[in-house]
Coordinates of C-alpha atoms in Angstrom, one line a residue:
M217 CA 0.0 0.0 0.0
T218 CA 1.4 3.4 -1.0
I219 CA 0.2 6.8 0.3
T220 CA 2.1 9.9 -0.7
A221 CA 1.4 13.4 0.4
P222 CA 3.2 16.8 0.3
A223 CA 5.0 18.1 3.4
R224 CA 2.4 20.8 3.8
P225 CA -0.7 19.4 5.5
A226 CA -3.8 19.3 3.3
R227 CA -6.7 21.5 4.5
A228 CA -9.9 19.4 4.1
I229 CA -12.9 21.1 2.7
Q230 CA -16.3 19.6 3.6
G231 CA -17.5 18.0 0.4
T232 CA -21.2 17.8 0.9
L233 CA -24.1 19.9 -0.2
D234 CA -24.1 21.5 3.3
D235 CA -21.4 23.8 1.8
L236 CA -23.6 25.1 -1.0
G237 CA -21.8 27.9 -2.9
T238 CA -18.2 26.7 -2.1
P239 CA -16.0 28.0 -4.9
L240 CA -14.5 25.1 -6.9
H241 CA -10.9 26.2 -6.3
E242 CA -11.6 25.6 -2.6
V243 CA -13.1 22.1 -2.9
T244 CA -11.0 19.0 -2.2
F245 CA -11.6 16.3 -4.7
V246 CA -10.5 12.7 -4.4
V247 CA -10.4 11.1 -7.9
V248 CA -10.7 7.4 -7.5
D249 CA -10.4 4.3 -9.8
L250 CA -10.9 0.6 -9.0
E251 CA -9.9 -2.6 -10.6
T252 CA -12.1 -5.6 -9.8
T253 CA -12.6 -9.3 -10.6
G254 CA -15.8 -8.5 -12.5
G255 CA -18.8 -6.2 -12.9
S256 CA -21.0 -7.1 -10.0
A257 CA -20.4 -5.4 -6.7
H258 CA -22.2 -8.2 -4.9
A259 CA -20.5 -11.2 -6.6
D260 CA -17.1 -9.7 -7.5
H261 CA -14.3 -8.1 -5.5
I262 CA -11.8 -5.2 -5.6
T263 CA -8.3 -6.0 -6.7
E264 CA -6.8 -2.5 -6.7
I265 CA -7.5 1.0 -5.5
G266 CA -5.9 4.1 -6.8
A267 CA -6.8 7.6 -5.8
V268 CA -5.5 11.2 -6.2
K269 CA -6.4 14.0 -3.8
V270 CA -6.4 17.5 -5.5
R271 CA -7.5 21.0 -4.7
G272 CA -7.2 24.1 -6.8
G273 CA -5.2 22.2 -9.4
E274 CA -2.6 21.1 -6.9
V275 CA -2.1 17.4 -6.1
L276 CA -2.3 16.9 -2.3
G277 CA -1.7 13.2 -2.1
E278 CA -2.0 9.8 -3.8
F279 CA -3.3 6.4 -2.6
Q280 CA -2.5 3.1 -4.3
T281 CA -2.7 -0.5 -3.2
L282 CA -3.4 -3.9 -4.6
V283 CA -6.1 -5.9 -2.7
N284 CA -6.3 -9.6 -2.2
P285 CA -9.8 -10.6 -3.5
R286 CA -9.6 -14.1 -1.9
V287 CA -11.0 -15.5 -5.2
P288 CA -9.1 -16.3 -8.5
I289 CA -9.0 -13.4 -11.0
P290 CA -10.5 -14.4 -14.3
A291 CA -8.0 -14.7 -17.1
V292 CA -9.8 -12.2 -19.2
I293 CA -9.5 -9.6 -16.4
S294 CA -5.8 -10.4 -15.9
V295 CA -5.3 -9.8 -19.6
L296 CA -7.2 -6.5 -19.5
T297 CA -5.5 -5.1 -16.3
G298 CA -2.3 -6.9 -16.1
I299 CA -3.1 -7.9 -12.5
T300 CA -2.4 -11.6 -11.8
N301 CA -3.2 -13.9 -9.0
A302 CA 0.4 -14.0 -8.0
M303 CA 0.5 -10.2 -7.7
V304 CA -2.4 -10.1 -5.2
A305 CA -1.5 -13.2 -3.3
T306 CA 0.4 -11.3 -0.6
A307 CA -1.6 -8.1 -0.9
P308 CA -3.7 -6.9 2.1
R309 CA -7.4 -7.8 2.2
I310 CA -10.2 -5.2 1.8
E311 CA -10.9 -5.1 5.5
Q312 CA -7.4 -3.9 6.0
V313 CA -7.3 -1.5 3.1
L314 CA -10.7 0.2 3.3
P315 CA -10.2 2.0 6.6
S316 CA -7.0 3.6 5.3
F317 CA -8.8 4.6 2.1
L318 CA -11.7 6.1 4.0
E319 CA -9.2 8.1 6.1
F320 CA -7.5 9.3 2.9
L321 CA -10.9 10.3 1.5
G322 CA -12.0 12.2 4.6
D323 CA -14.9 14.5 3.7
A324 CA -13.7 15.3 0.2
V325 CA -15.8 15.1 -3.0
V326 CA -15.5 11.8 -4.8
V327 CA -14.7 12.0 -8.6
A328 CA -14.7 8.9 -10.8
H329 CA -15.1 8.0 -14.5
N330 CA -18.3 6.0 -14.5
A331 CA -18.6 6.8 -10.8
R332 CA -21.6 4.5 -10.3
F333 CA -19.4 1.4 -10.8
D334 CA -16.6 2.5 -8.4
V335 CA -19.0 3.9 -5.7
T336 CA -21.2 0.8 -5.7
F337 CA -18.1 -1.4 -5.1
L338 CA -16.9 0.8 -2.3
K339 CA -20.3 0.9 -0.6
A340 CA -20.5 -2.9 -0.8
A341 CA -17.0 -3.2 0.6
A342 CA -17.9 -0.8 3.5
S343 CA -21.0 -2.8 4.3
A344 CA -19.2 -6.1 4.2
T345 CA -16.4 -4.9 6.5
G346 CA -18.6 -3.0 9.0
N347 CA -17.3 0.4 8.0
R348 CA -19.5 3.4 7.6
W349 CA -19.7 4.8 4.1
P350 CA -19.5 8.7 4.4
D351 CA -21.9 9.3 1.6
P352 CA -19.9 12.1 -0.1
V353 CA -20.9 14.2 -3.0
V354 CA -20.1 12.3 -6.2
I355 CA -19.1 13.8 -9.5
D356 CA -19.1 11.5 -12.6
T357 CA -16.8 12.7 -15.4
V358 CA -18.6 10.5 -17.9
L359 CA -21.8 12.5 -17.3
L360 CA -20.0 15.8 -17.5
A361 CA -18.2 14.7 -20.7
R362 CA -21.5 13.7 -22.4
A363 CA -22.7 17.3 -21.9
L364 CA -19.4 19.0 -22.8
V365 CA -17.5 16.9 -25.3
T366 CA -18.9 16.6 -28.8
R367 CA -18.6 13.7 -31.2
D368 CA -16.4 15.8 -33.4
E369 CA -13.8 15.9 -30.6
A370 CA -13.9 12.3 -29.5
P371 CA -15.6 9.2 -31.0
N372 CA -16.9 8.2 -27.5
H373 CA -16.6 9.2 -23.9
K374 CA -14.3 6.5 -22.7
L375 CA -11.4 7.6 -20.4
A376 CA -8.8 6.9 -23.0
S377 CA -10.6 9.1 -25.6
L378 CA -11.1 12.0 -23.2
A379 CA -7.5 11.7 -22.0
R380 CA -6.4 12.5 -25.5
V381 CA -8.8 15.4 -25.9
F382 CA -7.6 17.0 -22.7
H383 CA -3.9 16.1 -23.2
A384 CA -3.6 14.1 -20.0
Q385 CA 0.0 13.6 -18.8
V386 CA -0.7 10.0 -17.9
T387 CA -2.1 7.4 -20.4
P388 CA -4.9 5.3 -18.8
D389 CA -4.0 1.5 -18.9
H390 CA -6.6 -0.1 -16.7
R391 CA -4.3 0.2 -13.6
A392 CA -6.1 2.1 -10.8
L393 CA -3.6 4.8 -10.0
H394 CA -2.8 5.6 -13.7
D395 CA -6.4 5.8 -14.6
A396 CA -7.1 8.0 -11.5
Q397 CA -4.2 10.3 -12.6
A398 CA -5.6 10.5 -16.1
T399 CA -9.1 11.3 -14.7
V400 CA -7.6 14.2 -12.8
D401 CA -6.6 15.9 -16.0
V402 CA -9.9 15.1 -17.6
L403 CA -11.7 16.6 -14.6
H404 CA -9.6 19.8 -14.8
G405 CA -10.4 20.1 -18.5
L406 CA -14.1 19.7 -17.9
L407 CA -14.1 22.2 -15.1
G408 CA -12.4 24.7 -17.5
R409 CA -15.3 24.3 -19.9
L410 CA -17.9 24.6 -17.2
G411 CA -16.3 27.8 -16.0
G412 CA -17.1 29.3 -19.4
L413 CA -20.8 28.3 -18.8
G414 CA -20.9 30.1 -15.4
V415 CA -20.4 27.0 -13.2
H416 CA -18.1 28.2 -10.5
T417 CA -19.3 26.5 -7.2
L418 CA -19.6 23.0 -5.9
E419 CA -23.4 23.3 -5.8
E420 CA -23.5 24.3 -9.5
L421 CA -21.2 21.5 -10.4
A422 CA -23.2 18.9 -8.4
T423 CA -26.4 20.0 -10.1
Y424 CA -25.1 20.7 -13.6
S425 CA -27.1 19.1 -16.4
V426 CA -27.1 19.7 -20.1
R427 CA -30.9 19.4 -19.9
V428 CA -31.1 22.9 -18.4
P429 CA -31.5 25.3 -21.4
Q430 CA -28.9 28.0 -21.7
A431 CA -31.7 30.6 -21.7
T432 CA -32.7 29.3 -18.3
R433 CA -29.1 29.0 -17.0
R434 CA -28.4 32.6 -18.0
K435 CA -31.2 33.8 -15.7
R436 CA -29.1 33.0 -12.6
Y437 CA -28.2 36.7 -12.4
L438 CA -31.6 37.0 -10.8
A439 CA -30.1 35.5 -7.7
D440 CA -26.9 37.6 -7.6
D441 CA -28.2 40.3 -5.3
L442 CA -30.3 38.1 -3.0
P443 CA -29.3 37.6 0.6
S444 CA -27.7 34.4 1.9
A445 CA -30.2 34.3 4.8
P446 CA -33.3 32.4 5.8
G447 CA -36.6 33.6 4.5
V448 CA -39.1 33.5 1.6
Y449 CA -38.5 34.2 -2.0
M450 CA -41.1 35.2 -4.7
F451 CA -40.7 34.6 -8.4
K452 CA -42.5 37.4 -10.4
D453 CA -43.2 37.8 -14.1
G454 CA -42.7 41.0 -16.1
Q455 CA -45.9 42.6 -14.8
G456 CA -44.9 42.0 -11.2
R457 CA -47.4 39.2 -10.6
V458 CA -46.2 36.5 -8.2
L459 CA -45.7 33.2 -9.9
Y460 CA -44.3 31.1 -7.1
V461 CA -43.5 31.4 -3.4
G462 CA -40.9 29.3 -1.7
T463 CA -38.9 29.2 1.5
S464 CA -35.2 28.3 2.3
V465 CA -32.6 28.6 4.9
D466 CA -30.4 30.3 2.3
I467 CA -32.5 32.4 -0.2
R468 CA -29.7 33.1 -2.6
T469 CA -28.4 29.5 -2.8
R470 CA -31.9 28.1 -3.3
V471 CA -33.0 30.5 -6.0
R472 CA -29.7 30.0 -7.8
S473 CA -30.3 26.3 -7.9
Y474 CA -33.4 26.8 -10.1
F475 CA -31.1 28.0 -12.9
T476 CA -28.4 25.3 -12.5
A477 CA -30.3 22.1 -11.6
S478 CA -32.3 20.0 -14.0
E479 CA -35.8 20.8 -12.8
Q480 CA -37.9 17.6 -13.3
R481 CA -41.2 19.3 -12.7
R482 CA -42.5 20.7 -15.9
R483 CA -44.5 23.4 -14.2
M484 CA -41.5 24.7 -12.3
A485 CA -39.3 24.7 -15.5
E486 CA -42.1 26.7 -17.2
M487 CA -42.2 29.1 -14.2
V488 CA -38.5 29.8 -14.4
R489 CA -38.7 30.6 -18.1
I490 CA -41.4 33.2 -17.4
A491 CA -39.8 34.7 -14.3
E492 CA -38.2 38.1 -14.6
A493 CA -37.6 39.0 -11.0
V494 CA -37.2 37.5 -7.5
T495 CA -38.2 39.3 -4.4
P496 CA -36.7 38.1 -1.0
V497 CA -38.3 38.4 2.4
V498 CA -35.6 37.8 5.1
C499 CA -37.0 36.2 8.3
A500 CA -35.5 36.0 11.8
T501 CA -36.4 32.3 12.2
A502 CA -37.2 29.3 10.0
L503 CA -40.7 29.2 11.5
E504 CA -41.3 32.8 10.5
A505 CA -40.3 31.9 7.0
Q506 CA -42.7 29.0 6.8
V507 CA -45.5 31.1 8.1
R508 CA -44.8 34.0 5.8
E509 CA -44.8 31.5 2.9
L510 CA -48.3 30.3 3.8
R511 CA -49.6 33.9 4.1
L512 CA -48.1 35.0 0.8
I513 CA -49.5 32.0 -1.0
A514 CA -52.9 32.7 0.5
E515 CA -52.7 36.4 -0.5
H516 CA -51.3 36.1 -4.0
K517 CA -52.5 32.6 -5.0
P518 CA -49.5 32.0 -7.3
R519 CA -50.5 29.7 -10.1
Y520 CA -47.3 27.6 -9.8
N521 CA -47.9 26.8 -6.1
R522 CA -50.1 23.7 -5.8
R523 CA -50.6 23.7 -2.1
S524 CA -52.1 26.1 0.4
R525 CA -53.6 28.4 -2.2
H526 CA -57.1 28.3 -0.9
P527 CA -57.0 27.9 2.9
E528 CA -60.4 29.6 3.1
K529 CA -62.1 26.6 1.4
S530 CA -61.9 24.3 4.5
A531 CA -65.1 23.0 6.0
W532 CA -66.3 22.6 9.6
V533 CA -68.9 20.3 11.2
K534 CA -71.1 22.0 13.8
L535 CA -74.1 21.2 16.0
T536 CA -76.7 23.7 15.1
V537 CA -78.3 26.1 17.6
E538 CA -81.9 25.1 17.8
P539 CA -84.2 23.1 20.1
F540 CA -83.3 19.8 18.4
P541 CA -79.7 20.4 17.1
R542 CA -78.4 18.5 14.1
L543 CA -75.0 18.2 12.3
S544 CA -74.3 20.8 9.7
I545 CA -71.4 21.5 7.4
V546 CA -70.3 25.1 7.3
T547 CA -67.3 27.0 5.7
A548 CA -66.5 29.2 8.7
V549 CA -66.9 29.3 12.5
R550 CA -69.5 31.8 13.7
G551 CA -69.6 33.3 17.2
D552 CA -72.7 31.2 18.2
E553 CA -71.0 29.3 21.1
T554 CA -71.8 25.9 19.9
T555 CA -69.7 22.8 19.1
Y556 CA -67.5 22.8 16.0
V557 CA -65.2 20.1 14.7
G558 CA -62.5 20.5 12.1
P559 CA -61.5 22.1 9.9
F560 CA -61.7 19.4 7.3
P561 CA -59.7 19.8 4.1
S562 CA -62.9 19.6 1.9
K563 CA -66.6 19.4 2.0
T564 CA -66.4 15.8 1.0
A565 CA -64.2 14.9 4.0
A566 CA -66.7 16.8 6.2
E567 CA -69.6 14.8 4.7
D568 CA -67.7 11.5 5.5
A569 CA -67.2 12.7 9.1
V570 CA -70.9 13.5 9.4
A571 CA -71.8 10.1 8.0
A572 CA -69.6 8.4 10.6
L573 CA -71.3 10.3 13.4
H574 CA -74.7 9.4 12.1
D575 CA -73.6 5.7 12.0
A576 CA -72.7 6.0 15.7
L577 CA -75.4 8.2 17.1
P578 CA -79.0 8.5 16.0
L579 CA -79.0 12.3 15.6
R580 CA -81.7 13.6 13.3
R581 CA -80.7 14.2 9.7
C582 CA -83.7 16.3 8.5
T583 CA -83.0 20.0 7.8
D584 CA -86.4 21.3 9.0
R585 CA -86.4 23.5 12.1
L586 CA -88.4 21.4 14.6
S587 CA -90.5 22.5 17.5
P588 CA -91.7 20.4 20.4
K589 CA -95.0 22.2 20.2
R590 CA -95.6 21.4 16.5
P591 CA -95.2 17.7 15.7
S592 CA -94.6 16.6 12.1
P593 CA -94.8 13.3 10.3
A594 CA -92.0 10.8 10.8
C595 CA -89.4 10.2 8.0
A596 CA -88.2 6.9 6.6
L597 CA -85.1 6.9 9.0
A598 CA -87.4 7.1 12.0
E599 CA -89.4 4.1 10.6
M600 CA -86.1 2.2 10.2
G601 CA -85.1 2.9 13.8
R602 CA -82.2 5.1 12.9
C603 CA -83.6 8.3 14.4
G604 CA -85.6 8.8 17.6
A605 CA -88.2 10.8 15.7
P606 CA -88.2 14.0 17.8
C607 CA -90.3 15.5 15.0
T608 CA -93.3 13.3 16.0
G609 CA -92.8 13.8 19.7
A610 CA -91.7 10.2 20.1
Q611 CA -88.4 11.5 21.5
S612 CA -88.8 14.2 24.2
P613 CA -86.6 17.3 24.2
Q614 CA -84.8 16.0 27.3
E615 CA -84.1 12.6 25.7
Y616 CA -82.8 14.3 22.5
A617 CA -80.7 16.7 24.6
A618 CA -79.0 13.8 26.3
L619 CA -78.1 12.3 22.9
V620 CA -76.7 15.7 21.8
A621 CA -74.7 15.9 25.0
R622 CA -73.1 12.5 24.2
A623 CA -72.2 13.7 20.8
R624 CA -70.7 17.0 22.2
D625 CA -68.7 15.1 24.8
A626 CA -67.3 12.8 22.2
L627 CA -66.4 15.6 19.8
L628 CA -64.7 17.8 22.5
G629 CA -63.2 15.1 24.7
D630 CA -63.2 11.3 24.8
P631 CA -64.5 9.9 21.5
G632 CA -65.3 6.5 23.0
T633 CA -69.0 7.0 22.6
V634 CA -68.5 7.2 18.9
L635 CA -65.8 4.7 18.5
S636 CA -67.4 1.7 20.3
P637 CA -70.5 1.3 18.1
L638 CA -68.5 1.9 14.9
E639 CA -65.9 -0.7 15.9
Q640 CA -68.6 -3.2 16.6
R641 CA -70.2 -2.4 13.3
M642 CA -67.0 -2.9 11.4
Q643 CA -66.4 -6.3 13.2
S644 CA -69.9 -7.3 12.3
L645 CA -69.5 -6.4 8.6
A646 CA -66.2 -8.3 8.5
Q647 CA -67.7 -11.4 10.0
D648 CA -70.4 -11.3 7.4
E649 CA -67.6 -11.0 4.7
R650 CA -68.8 -7.5 3.7
Y651 CA -65.3 -6.3 3.5
E652 CA -65.9 -3.4 1.2
D653 CA -68.6 -2.0 3.5
A654 CA -66.3 -2.5 6.5
A655 CA -63.5 -0.6 4.7
S656 CA -65.8 2.2 3.8
L657 CA -66.9 2.6 7.4
R658 CA -63.3 2.5 8.6
D659 CA -62.4 5.3 6.1
R660 CA -65.3 7.4 7.4
L661 CA -64.2 6.8 11.0
L662 CA -60.6 7.8 10.2
T663 CA -61.7 11.0 8.5
L664 CA -63.8 11.9 11.6
L665 CA -60.9 11.1 13.9
R666 CA -58.6 13.3 11.9
G667 CA -61.0 16.2 12.1
M668 CA -61.6 15.7 15.9
T669 CA -57.9 15.5 16.5
R670 CA -57.3 18.7 14.5
S671 CA -59.9 20.7 16.4
Q672 CA -58.8 19.4 19.8
R673 CA -55.2 20.3 19.1
L674 CA -55.9 23.7 17.5
A675 CA -58.5 25.0 20.0
P676 CA -56.3 25.2 23.1
L677 CA -53.6 27.2 21.2
A678 CA -56.3 29.3 19.6
A679 CA -57.6 30.2 23.1
A680 CA -54.2 31.1 24.5
P681 CA -53.7 34.9 24.6
E682 CA -49.9 34.6 24.4
I683 CA -47.2 31.9 24.3
V684 CA -43.5 32.7 24.1
A685 CA -41.1 29.9 23.3
A686 CA -37.4 29.6 22.6
R687 CA -35.1 27.1 20.9
R688 CA -31.3 27.1 20.6
S689 CA -30.2 28.3 17.2
P690 CA -27.7 26.4 15.1
L691 CA -25.9 29.7 14.7
G692 CA -25.7 30.2 18.5
G693 CA -28.1 32.1 20.7
W694 CA -31.8 31.5 20.7
E695 CA -34.7 31.5 18.3
L696 CA -37.6 33.3 20.0
V697 CA -41.2 33.0 19.0
C698 CA -44.3 34.9 20.2
V699 CA -47.7 33.3 19.4
R700 CA -51.0 35.0 20.1
Y701 CA -54.4 33.2 19.7
G702 CA -52.7 30.6 17.4
R703 CA -51.2 33.2 15.2
L704 CA -47.4 34.0 14.9
A705 CA -47.2 37.5 16.2
G706 CA -43.5 37.8 16.0
S707 CA -40.1 36.1 16.1
S708 CA -36.5 37.2 16.7
H709 CA -33.1 35.9 17.4
S710 CA -30.9 36.6 20.5
P711 CA -27.1 36.5 19.7
R712 CA -24.7 34.1 21.3
G713 CA -23.7 35.1 24.8
A714 CA -26.5 37.8 25.1
D715 CA -29.2 37.7 27.8
P716 CA -32.1 36.2 25.9
M717 CA -34.7 37.7 28.3
V718 CA -33.8 41.2 27.0
Y719 CA -34.8 40.1 23.5
V720 CA -37.9 38.3 24.8
D721 CA -39.1 41.5 26.4
A722 CA -38.4 43.4 23.1
L723 CA -40.2 40.7 21.1
T724 CA -43.4 40.8 23.2
A725 CA -43.4 44.6 23.2
S726 CA -43.1 44.8 19.4
A727 CA -45.1 41.7 18.4
E728 CA -48.3 42.1 16.4
V729 CA -51.5 42.8 18.4
V730 CA -53.8 39.9 17.6
A731 CA -57.5 39.8 18.2
P732 CA -58.9 36.4 19.2
G733 CA -60.5 34.3 16.6
L734 CA -64.0 32.9 16.8
A735 CA -63.6 29.9 19.1
P736 CA -62.5 27.2 18.4
A737 CA -60.9 28.7 15.2
P738 CA -57.5 30.3 15.7
A739 CA -56.8 33.9 14.7
A740 CA -54.9 32.5 11.7
Y741 CA -55.5 30.0 8.9
P742 CA -55.4 26.5 10.6
E743 CA -52.4 25.5 8.5
E744 CA -50.3 28.3 10.1
T745 CA -51.4 27.2 13.6
E746 CA -50.5 23.6 12.8
K747 CA -47.0 24.7 11.7
I748 CA -46.6 26.6 15.0
L749 CA -47.7 23.5 16.9
R750 CA -45.2 21.3 15.1
W751 CA -42.5 23.8 16.0
L752 CA -43.6 24.1 19.7
E753 CA -43.5 20.3 20.0
E754 CA -40.0 19.8 18.5
P755 CA -37.3 18.6 20.8
G756 CA -35.4 21.3 22.5
V757 CA -38.1 23.9 22.4
R758 CA -38.7 25.6 25.8
L759 CA -41.7 27.5 26.9
V760 CA -40.7 30.9 28.3
S761 CA -44.2 32.1 29.3
V762 CA -47.8 31.0 28.8
E763 CA -50.7 33.3 29.2
G764 CA -53.9 31.2 29.5
E765 CA -53.7 27.5 29.2
W766 CA -52.3 25.1 26.6
T767 CA -53.7 21.6 27.2
C768 CA -55.3 18.7 25.4
P769 CA -57.9 16.3 26.9
V770 CA -56.4 13.1 28.3
G771 CA -57.9 10.2 26.3
G772 CA -59.1 12.5 23.7
A773 CA -59.1 12.2 19.9
V774 CA -55.3 12.4 19.7
S775 CA -54.9 9.1 21.5
A776 CA -57.7 7.4 19.6
A777 CA -56.3 8.7 16.3
A778 CA -52.9 7.2 17.1
R779 CA -54.6 3.8 17.9
F780 CA -56.4 3.8 14.6
G781 CA -53.5 5.1 12.5
A782 CA -55.0 8.5 11.9
T783 CA -52.1 10.4 13.5
P784 CA -52.1 14.2 13.0
A785 CA -49.4 16.0 11.0
A786 CA -47.7 16.9 14.3
S787 CA -47.1 14.6 17.2
P788 CA -49.3 14.7 20.3
S789 CA -48.5 17.6 22.6
P790 CA -46.2 16.8 25.5
F791 CA -48.3 19.2 27.6
E792 CA -51.5 17.1 27.7
A793 CA -53.4 17.5 30.9

């Protein structure tokens, strides 16, 4: 095994996409080539590893070793590579070689010609020997050559052909180190051509694709003046209309990627072609960026955003306010102090939830306004025993009120009253081999549970006048968030080493004044409140102060939903009481 390195220690550059925007002359590449006993990473074995570490055009070190594959080398492979069984008989085995190679690799970017072949063998070797594969960024010179080298220059994109095009100092000969050295020259030649196309960073190199039209690639100037900060970005057309709203921890890097990566979504590629400007909105925290994204989508309804464009189209299920209440589907919560469940994502979902409630409790389904003083004829459901017939006087107001109280208790607290009869009904249908009917009932039940879970989780936060919470920032200091009646009223960041309470006081003093929503709806669109809930429930978030209460009922819909597999988007609150 041979490892050579210059006297000056090499400064490793993190070679992952965590370093988006790293100039290519600062990136450490390890150009690697393998020789093997065959083409299958699972059935064949490595016989030689050769690698060259380079940065900024300078060779930092080389790695070369034969490897004993512990199986005979096929004659055809020996003829091709010149590596014989005798040569590898005394060579170290892969379990001895691989740790040294991984140390040599460090956190550099891997480069190979037909990289899939080499990386697959290295991953298989790491798995077989119990070593962790570092999963580096991988650059394939074959793919780059297909985009940059024409047939007029080379008959194909084999390493030997490209070595001639770029005047490599070493001729590839199917020996690992020689081929890796030739690939270094090919890489530098390809990078030179990419520089003329405006590819100057690791991110741009990793996402480069010939499928990105030059007209689109040239638009990357739109990102030049954007901030490298967390927040929201808005693509706009020539008339200033918002086409698309997105969010990122680094606005400039994310927007720039639209002009360098091959966008697989046709709608987004079309959007980029139309876009003439990008407007950034810098945010103090990632949560603020997510919330602002939702609000801007709801405000502008950009045609290239598929989700969250119409938050006002959600549906609620309520118990009507009348002598004999019934279930009704409404589009908004009114201040009538009755029971609401939801919101549901659509009217259809709300209808399924109502059907499940009717399957469990014999609430009336007629829409007439009934009076105990004016009886009316019974409907078919009453004759079938699926309604107590309060319309005829067969069910007294007191008896019907007790039924409504059971429904209200189930919707606001423990859903056992609803679940028990529905579970029994499903079991009965399954025993009768009516599996489709049982599945349909199950789906209605799950829809109901999701709506009940949503309302039981949103309502407490919507009722809290103010919650202030903090989380340690990856940049040091604290991310601070102020929530009022379920709406993000403000957020800020306290620097490393500073007293966070000074910034908490400033945040609460400057935060938005929020009027309470109509209970149980929050003072924001429900999706915003749910994002806030997810953030509050993340590990490491600390409650600084709570005005009011933030609780969920023990044994409520959250627990039942988890049992039935209808878990909410965010995990159950750790503050249940």
